CSV table of C-alpha atoms and ligand atoms in Angstrom, one decimal:
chain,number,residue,atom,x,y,z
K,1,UNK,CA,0.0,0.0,0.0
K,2,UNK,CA,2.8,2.5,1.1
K,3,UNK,CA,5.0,1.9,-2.0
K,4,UNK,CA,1.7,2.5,-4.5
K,5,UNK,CA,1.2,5.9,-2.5
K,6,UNK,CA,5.2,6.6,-3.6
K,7,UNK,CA,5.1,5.8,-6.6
K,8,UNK,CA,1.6,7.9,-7.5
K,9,UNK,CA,3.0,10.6,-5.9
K,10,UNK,CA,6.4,10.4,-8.0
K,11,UNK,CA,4.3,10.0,-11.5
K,12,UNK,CA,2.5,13.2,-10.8
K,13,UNK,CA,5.2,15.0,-9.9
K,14,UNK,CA,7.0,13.5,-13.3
K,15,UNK,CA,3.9,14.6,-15.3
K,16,UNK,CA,3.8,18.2,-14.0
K,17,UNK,CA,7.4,18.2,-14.4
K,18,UNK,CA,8.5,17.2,-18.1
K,19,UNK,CA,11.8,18.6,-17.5
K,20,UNK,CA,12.7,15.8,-15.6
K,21,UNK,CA,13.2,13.7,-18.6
K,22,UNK,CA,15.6,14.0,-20.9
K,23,UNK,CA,18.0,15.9,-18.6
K,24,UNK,CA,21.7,15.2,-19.6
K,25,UNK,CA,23.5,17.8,-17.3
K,26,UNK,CA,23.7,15.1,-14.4
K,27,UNK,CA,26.6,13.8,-16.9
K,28,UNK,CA,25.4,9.9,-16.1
K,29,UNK,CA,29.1,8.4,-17.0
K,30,UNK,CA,27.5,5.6,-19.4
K,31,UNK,CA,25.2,8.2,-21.1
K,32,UNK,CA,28.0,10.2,-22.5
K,33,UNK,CA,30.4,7.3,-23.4
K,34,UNK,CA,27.8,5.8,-25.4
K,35,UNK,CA,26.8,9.1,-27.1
K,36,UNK,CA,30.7,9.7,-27.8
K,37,UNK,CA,31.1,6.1,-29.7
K,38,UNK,CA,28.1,6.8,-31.7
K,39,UNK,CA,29.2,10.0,-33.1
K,40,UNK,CA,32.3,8.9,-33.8
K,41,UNK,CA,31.7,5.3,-35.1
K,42,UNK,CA,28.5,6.2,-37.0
K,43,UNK,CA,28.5,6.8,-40.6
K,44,UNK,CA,27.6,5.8,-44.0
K,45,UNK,CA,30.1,2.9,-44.1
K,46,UNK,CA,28.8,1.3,-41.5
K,47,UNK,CA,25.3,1.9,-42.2
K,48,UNK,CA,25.8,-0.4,-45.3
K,49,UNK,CA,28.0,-2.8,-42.9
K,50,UNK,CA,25.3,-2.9,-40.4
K,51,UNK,CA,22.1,-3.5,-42.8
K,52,UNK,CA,24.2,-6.0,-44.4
K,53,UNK,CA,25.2,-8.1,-41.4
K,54,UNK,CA,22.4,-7.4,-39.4
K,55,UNK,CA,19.2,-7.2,-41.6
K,56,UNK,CA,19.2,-10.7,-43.2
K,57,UNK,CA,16.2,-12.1,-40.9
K,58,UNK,CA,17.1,-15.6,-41.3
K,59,UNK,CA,16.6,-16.4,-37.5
K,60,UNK,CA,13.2,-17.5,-36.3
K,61,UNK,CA,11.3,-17.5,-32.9
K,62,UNK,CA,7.8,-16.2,-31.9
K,63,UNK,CA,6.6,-12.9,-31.0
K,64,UNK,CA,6.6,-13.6,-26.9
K,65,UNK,CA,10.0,-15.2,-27.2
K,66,UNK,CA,11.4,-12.0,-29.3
K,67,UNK,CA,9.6,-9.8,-26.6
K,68,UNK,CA,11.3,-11.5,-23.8
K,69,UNK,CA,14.9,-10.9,-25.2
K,70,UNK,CA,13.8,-7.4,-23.9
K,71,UNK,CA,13.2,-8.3,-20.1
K,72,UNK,CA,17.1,-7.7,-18.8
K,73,UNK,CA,18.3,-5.1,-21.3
K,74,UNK,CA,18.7,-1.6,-19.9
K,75,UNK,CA,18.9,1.3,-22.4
K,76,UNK,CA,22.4,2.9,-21.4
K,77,UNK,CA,21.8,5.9,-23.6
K,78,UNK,CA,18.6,6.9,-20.9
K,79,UNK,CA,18.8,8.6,-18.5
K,80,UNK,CA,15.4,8.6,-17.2
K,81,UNK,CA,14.8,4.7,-17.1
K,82,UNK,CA,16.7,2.1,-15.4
K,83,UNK,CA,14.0,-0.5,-15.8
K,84,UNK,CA,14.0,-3.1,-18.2
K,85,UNK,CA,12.6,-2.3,-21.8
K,86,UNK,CA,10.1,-5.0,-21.0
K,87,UNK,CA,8.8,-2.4,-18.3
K,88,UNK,CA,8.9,0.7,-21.0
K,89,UNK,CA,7.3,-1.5,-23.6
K,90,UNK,CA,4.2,-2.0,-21.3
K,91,UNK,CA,4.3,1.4,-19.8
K,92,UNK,CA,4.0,2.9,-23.0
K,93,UNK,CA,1.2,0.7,-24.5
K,94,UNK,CA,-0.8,0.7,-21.8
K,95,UNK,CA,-0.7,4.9,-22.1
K,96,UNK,CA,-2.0,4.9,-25.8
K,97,UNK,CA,-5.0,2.5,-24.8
K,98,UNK,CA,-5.6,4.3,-22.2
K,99,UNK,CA,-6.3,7.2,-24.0
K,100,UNK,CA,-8.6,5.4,-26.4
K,101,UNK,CA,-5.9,5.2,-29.4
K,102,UNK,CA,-6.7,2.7,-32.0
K,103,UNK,CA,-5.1,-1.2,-31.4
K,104,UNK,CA,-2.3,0.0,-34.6
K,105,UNK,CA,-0.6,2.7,-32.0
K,106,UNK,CA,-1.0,0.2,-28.9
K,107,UNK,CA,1.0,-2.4,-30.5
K,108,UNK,CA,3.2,0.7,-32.2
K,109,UNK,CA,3.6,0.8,-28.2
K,110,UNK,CA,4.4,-2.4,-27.3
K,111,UNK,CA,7.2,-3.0,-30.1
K,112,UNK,CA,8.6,0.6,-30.7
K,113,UNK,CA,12.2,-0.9,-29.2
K,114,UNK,CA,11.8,-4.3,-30.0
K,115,UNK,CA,14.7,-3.5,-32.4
K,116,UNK,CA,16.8,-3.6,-29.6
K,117,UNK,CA,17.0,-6.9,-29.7
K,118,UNK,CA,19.8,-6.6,-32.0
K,119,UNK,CA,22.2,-7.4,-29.0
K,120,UNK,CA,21.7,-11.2,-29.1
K,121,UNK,CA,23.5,-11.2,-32.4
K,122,UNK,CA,25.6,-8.3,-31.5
K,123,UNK,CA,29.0,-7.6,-30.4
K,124,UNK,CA,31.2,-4.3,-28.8
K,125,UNK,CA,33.0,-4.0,-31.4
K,126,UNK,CA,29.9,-3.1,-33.7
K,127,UNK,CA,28.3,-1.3,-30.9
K,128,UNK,CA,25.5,-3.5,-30.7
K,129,UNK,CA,25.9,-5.6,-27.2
K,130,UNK,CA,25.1,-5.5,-23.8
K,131,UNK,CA,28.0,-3.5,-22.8
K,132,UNK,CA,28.5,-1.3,-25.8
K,133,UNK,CA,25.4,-0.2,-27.2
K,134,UNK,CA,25.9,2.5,-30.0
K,135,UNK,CA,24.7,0.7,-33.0
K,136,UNK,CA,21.7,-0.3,-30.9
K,137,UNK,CA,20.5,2.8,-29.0
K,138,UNK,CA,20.8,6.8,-28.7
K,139,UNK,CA,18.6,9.5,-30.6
K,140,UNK,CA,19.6,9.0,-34.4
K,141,UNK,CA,20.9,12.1,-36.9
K,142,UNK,CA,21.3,11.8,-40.5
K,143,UNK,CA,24.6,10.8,-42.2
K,144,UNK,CA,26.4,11.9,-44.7
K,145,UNK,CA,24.9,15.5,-43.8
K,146,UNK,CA,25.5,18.4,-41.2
K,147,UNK,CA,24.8,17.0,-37.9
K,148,UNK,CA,22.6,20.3,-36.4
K,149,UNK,CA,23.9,21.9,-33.1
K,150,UNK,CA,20.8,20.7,-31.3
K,151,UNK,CA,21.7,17.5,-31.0
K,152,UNK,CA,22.4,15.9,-27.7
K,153,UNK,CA,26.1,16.3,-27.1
K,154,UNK,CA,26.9,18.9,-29.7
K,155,UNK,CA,30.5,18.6,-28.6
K,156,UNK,CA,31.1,15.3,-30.0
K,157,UNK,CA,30.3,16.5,-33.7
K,158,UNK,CA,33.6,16.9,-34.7
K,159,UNK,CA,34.0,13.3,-33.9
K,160,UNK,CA,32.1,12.4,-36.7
K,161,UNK,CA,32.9,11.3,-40.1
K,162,UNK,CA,31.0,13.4,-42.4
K,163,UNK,CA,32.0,16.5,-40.2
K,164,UNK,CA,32.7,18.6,-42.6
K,165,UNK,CA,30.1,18.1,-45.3
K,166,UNK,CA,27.6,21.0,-46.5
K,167,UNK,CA,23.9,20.9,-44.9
K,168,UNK,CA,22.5,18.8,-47.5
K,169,UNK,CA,25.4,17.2,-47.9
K,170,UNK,CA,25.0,14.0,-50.4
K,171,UNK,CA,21.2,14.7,-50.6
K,172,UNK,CA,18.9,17.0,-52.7
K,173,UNK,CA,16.7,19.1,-50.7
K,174,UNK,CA,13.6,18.1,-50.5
K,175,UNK,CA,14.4,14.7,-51.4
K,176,UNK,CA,12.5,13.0,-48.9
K,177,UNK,CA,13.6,10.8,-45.6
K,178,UNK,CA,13.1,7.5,-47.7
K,179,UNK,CA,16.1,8.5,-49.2
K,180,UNK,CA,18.1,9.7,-46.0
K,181,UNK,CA,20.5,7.1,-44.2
K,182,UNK,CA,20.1,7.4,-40.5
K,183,UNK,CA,22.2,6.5,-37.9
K,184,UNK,CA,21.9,2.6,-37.7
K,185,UNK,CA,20.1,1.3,-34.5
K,186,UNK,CA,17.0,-0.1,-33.1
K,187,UNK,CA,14.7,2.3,-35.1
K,188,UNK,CA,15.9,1.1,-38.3
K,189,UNK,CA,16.6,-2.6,-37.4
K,190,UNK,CA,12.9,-2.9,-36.2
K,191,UNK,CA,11.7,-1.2,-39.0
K,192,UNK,CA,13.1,-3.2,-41.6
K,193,UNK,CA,12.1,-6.3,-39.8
K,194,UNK,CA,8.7,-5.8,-40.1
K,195,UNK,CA,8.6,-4.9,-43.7
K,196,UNK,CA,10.2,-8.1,-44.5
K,197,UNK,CA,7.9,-9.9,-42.2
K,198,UNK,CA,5.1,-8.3,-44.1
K,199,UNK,CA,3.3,-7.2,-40.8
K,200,UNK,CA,0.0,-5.4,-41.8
K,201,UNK,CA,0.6,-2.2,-39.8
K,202,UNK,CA,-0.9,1.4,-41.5
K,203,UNK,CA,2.0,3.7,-42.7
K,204,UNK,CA,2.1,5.6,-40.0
K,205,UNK,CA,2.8,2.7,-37.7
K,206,UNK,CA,5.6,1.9,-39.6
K,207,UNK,CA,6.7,5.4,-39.7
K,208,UNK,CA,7.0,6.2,-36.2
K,209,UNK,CA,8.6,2.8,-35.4
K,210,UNK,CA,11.8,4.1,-38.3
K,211,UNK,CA,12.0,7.7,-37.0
K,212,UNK,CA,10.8,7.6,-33.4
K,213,UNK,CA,14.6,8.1,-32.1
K,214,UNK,CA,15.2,11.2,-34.7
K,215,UNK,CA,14.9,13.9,-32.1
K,216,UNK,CA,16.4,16.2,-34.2
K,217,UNK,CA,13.3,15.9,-36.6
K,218,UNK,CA,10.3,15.5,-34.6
K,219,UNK,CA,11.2,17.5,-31.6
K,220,UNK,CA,13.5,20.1,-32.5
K,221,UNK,CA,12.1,20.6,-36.3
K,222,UNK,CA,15.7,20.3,-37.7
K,223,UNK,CA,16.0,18.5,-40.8
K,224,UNK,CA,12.8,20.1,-42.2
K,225,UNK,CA,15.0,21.0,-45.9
K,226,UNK,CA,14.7,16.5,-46.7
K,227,UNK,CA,10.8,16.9,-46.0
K,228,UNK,CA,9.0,15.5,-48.7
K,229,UNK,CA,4.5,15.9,-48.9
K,230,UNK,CA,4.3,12.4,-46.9
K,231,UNK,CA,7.1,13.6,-44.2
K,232,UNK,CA,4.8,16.5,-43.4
K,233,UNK,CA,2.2,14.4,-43.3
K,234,UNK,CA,3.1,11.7,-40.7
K,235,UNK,CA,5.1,14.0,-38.4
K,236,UNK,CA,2.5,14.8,-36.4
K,237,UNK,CA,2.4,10.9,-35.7
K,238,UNK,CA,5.7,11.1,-34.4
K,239,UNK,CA,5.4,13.7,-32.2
K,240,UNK,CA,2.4,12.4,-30.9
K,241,UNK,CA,3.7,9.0,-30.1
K,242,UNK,CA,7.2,11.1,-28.6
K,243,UNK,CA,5.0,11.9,-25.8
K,244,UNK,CA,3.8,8.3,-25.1
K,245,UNK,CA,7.4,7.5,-25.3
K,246,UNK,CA,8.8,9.7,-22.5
K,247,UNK,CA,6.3,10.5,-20.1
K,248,UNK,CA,5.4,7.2,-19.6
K,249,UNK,CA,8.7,6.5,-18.3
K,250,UNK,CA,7.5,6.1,-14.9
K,251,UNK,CA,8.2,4.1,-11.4
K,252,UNK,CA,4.5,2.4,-11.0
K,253,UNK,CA,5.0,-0.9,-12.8
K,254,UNK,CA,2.3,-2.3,-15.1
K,255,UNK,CA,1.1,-5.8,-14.3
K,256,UNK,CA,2.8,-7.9,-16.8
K,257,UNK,CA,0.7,-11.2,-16.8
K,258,UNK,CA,-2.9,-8.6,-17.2
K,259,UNK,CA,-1.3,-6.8,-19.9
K,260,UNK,CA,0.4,-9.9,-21.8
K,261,UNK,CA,-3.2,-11.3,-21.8
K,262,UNK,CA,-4.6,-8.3,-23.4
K,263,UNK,CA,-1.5,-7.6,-25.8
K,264,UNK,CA,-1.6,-12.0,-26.9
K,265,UNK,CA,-5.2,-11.0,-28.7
K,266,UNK,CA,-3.8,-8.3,-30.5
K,267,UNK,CA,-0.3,-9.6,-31.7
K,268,UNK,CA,-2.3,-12.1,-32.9
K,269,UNK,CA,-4.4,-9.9,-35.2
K,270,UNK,CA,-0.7,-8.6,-36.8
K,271,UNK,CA,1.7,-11.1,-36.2
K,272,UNK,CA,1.8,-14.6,-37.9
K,273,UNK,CA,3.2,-17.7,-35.1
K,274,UNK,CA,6.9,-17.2,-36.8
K,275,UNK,CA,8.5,-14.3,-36.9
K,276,UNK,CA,11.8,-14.1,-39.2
K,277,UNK,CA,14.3,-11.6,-36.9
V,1,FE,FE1,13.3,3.6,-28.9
V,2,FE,FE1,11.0,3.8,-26.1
């Protein structure tokens, strides 16, 4: 009874409080080492090294066993979090349906970091394990281009490969993020999985699941120049699931045998028994 009264109290004072989240300034050791590798190991060489290796899908398991590779990984780039993804995954389901939001956005919910998963094929070297999670986690930025100063870390910039190229850099203006390269990671990983599992999710699922860690887009309206007429479109979506994403991020813990019950019925609308990951 006593620990429910705490941890009401703490959500409260989280949701009247959204500068809580997000805060980098306590310089959380991990945080910053992980943002430092992924400005400096990111770029358009390994994007095509990383889609290679990592984007083949010719594993197999079911969706509840994919979902449980979540339960003991701990997102080092957040610093708001430091329960499991399982927890987050729930936490931010259970938010949308809460607020009435069609069954496409709950399970948009449920699986937005699913991608994360990469680490059971990862390694530190690649940034995608346990330990060293650069190719895995972190808000995203566009390579091959001028990373903007309101990025996370601006410092670390210069680290970066494609440091000195133009705005646009290897891209037309305009051109539309289809044709962008982002920073390789969970977004991307998840994104592609589903297309090639040929889940039945609306466009807009699918969008906010590839750009959902692109802060620099959908939160401080950077990157506007690549916007093509669907861009525009869906980045209300985004934004709108942003908010799901982060204030969710709370201490009261969601029930996890309730939920999974409700959640089975609808991954069972969308997902076939064998999922190729
Ligand atoms: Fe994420
Ligand atoms: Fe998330």
């Amino acid at each position: 009874m006593g620990d429910n009264k705490f941890n009401l109290y703490n959500i409260k004072l989280l949701m009247i409080n959204p500068d809580k989240f997000r805060n980098y300034t306590n310089d959380l050791p991990d945080v910053i080492e992980c943002y430092k590798d992924q400005r400096k190991y990111q770029s358009l060489d390994f994007y095509d090294y990383a889609i290679n290796k990592y984007c083949k899908f010719e594993r197999k398991a079911s969706f509840w066993e994919l979902f449980d590779k979540l339960s003991t990984f701990v997102d080092l780039s957040d610093p708001d979090t430091n329960l499991s993804n399982h927890q987050h995954l729930y936490q931010t389901a259970e938010a949308i349906r809460n607020d009435g939001l069609p069954e496409w956005m709950q399970i948009v919910g449920l699986i937005h970091d699913l991608g994360k998963l990469i680490y059971v094929m990862g390694n530190d070297q690649d940034g995608t394990s346990m330990k060293k999670q650069w190719g895995i986690v972190g808000d995203t930025f566009i390579l091959g281009c001028q990373i903007p100063e309101e990025i996370v870390y601006p410092e670390f910039n210069k680290l970066n490969q494609h440091y000195n190229q133009t705005k646009l850099g290897i891209y037309q203006e305009n051109c539309g993020f289809d044709k962008l390269k982002c920073s390789f990671g969970h977004d991307e990983y998840l994104y592609r999985m589903l297309k090639f599992n040929k889940i039945p999710l609306p466009d807009e699922a699918y969008y906010i699941i590839r750009y959902h860690s692109l802060y620099l887009w959908h939160s401080y309206n950077q990157y506007t120049y690549f916007e093509n007429e669907t861009d525009k479109k869906m980045k209300p979506w985004v934004s709108k699931f942003q908010k799901y994403d982060l204030y969710t991020k709370s201490p009261k813990k969601v029930n996890e045998k309730d939920a999974k019950k409700y959640y089975d019925n609808l991954i069972k609308k969308y997902f076939p028994t064998i999922i190729y990951y």
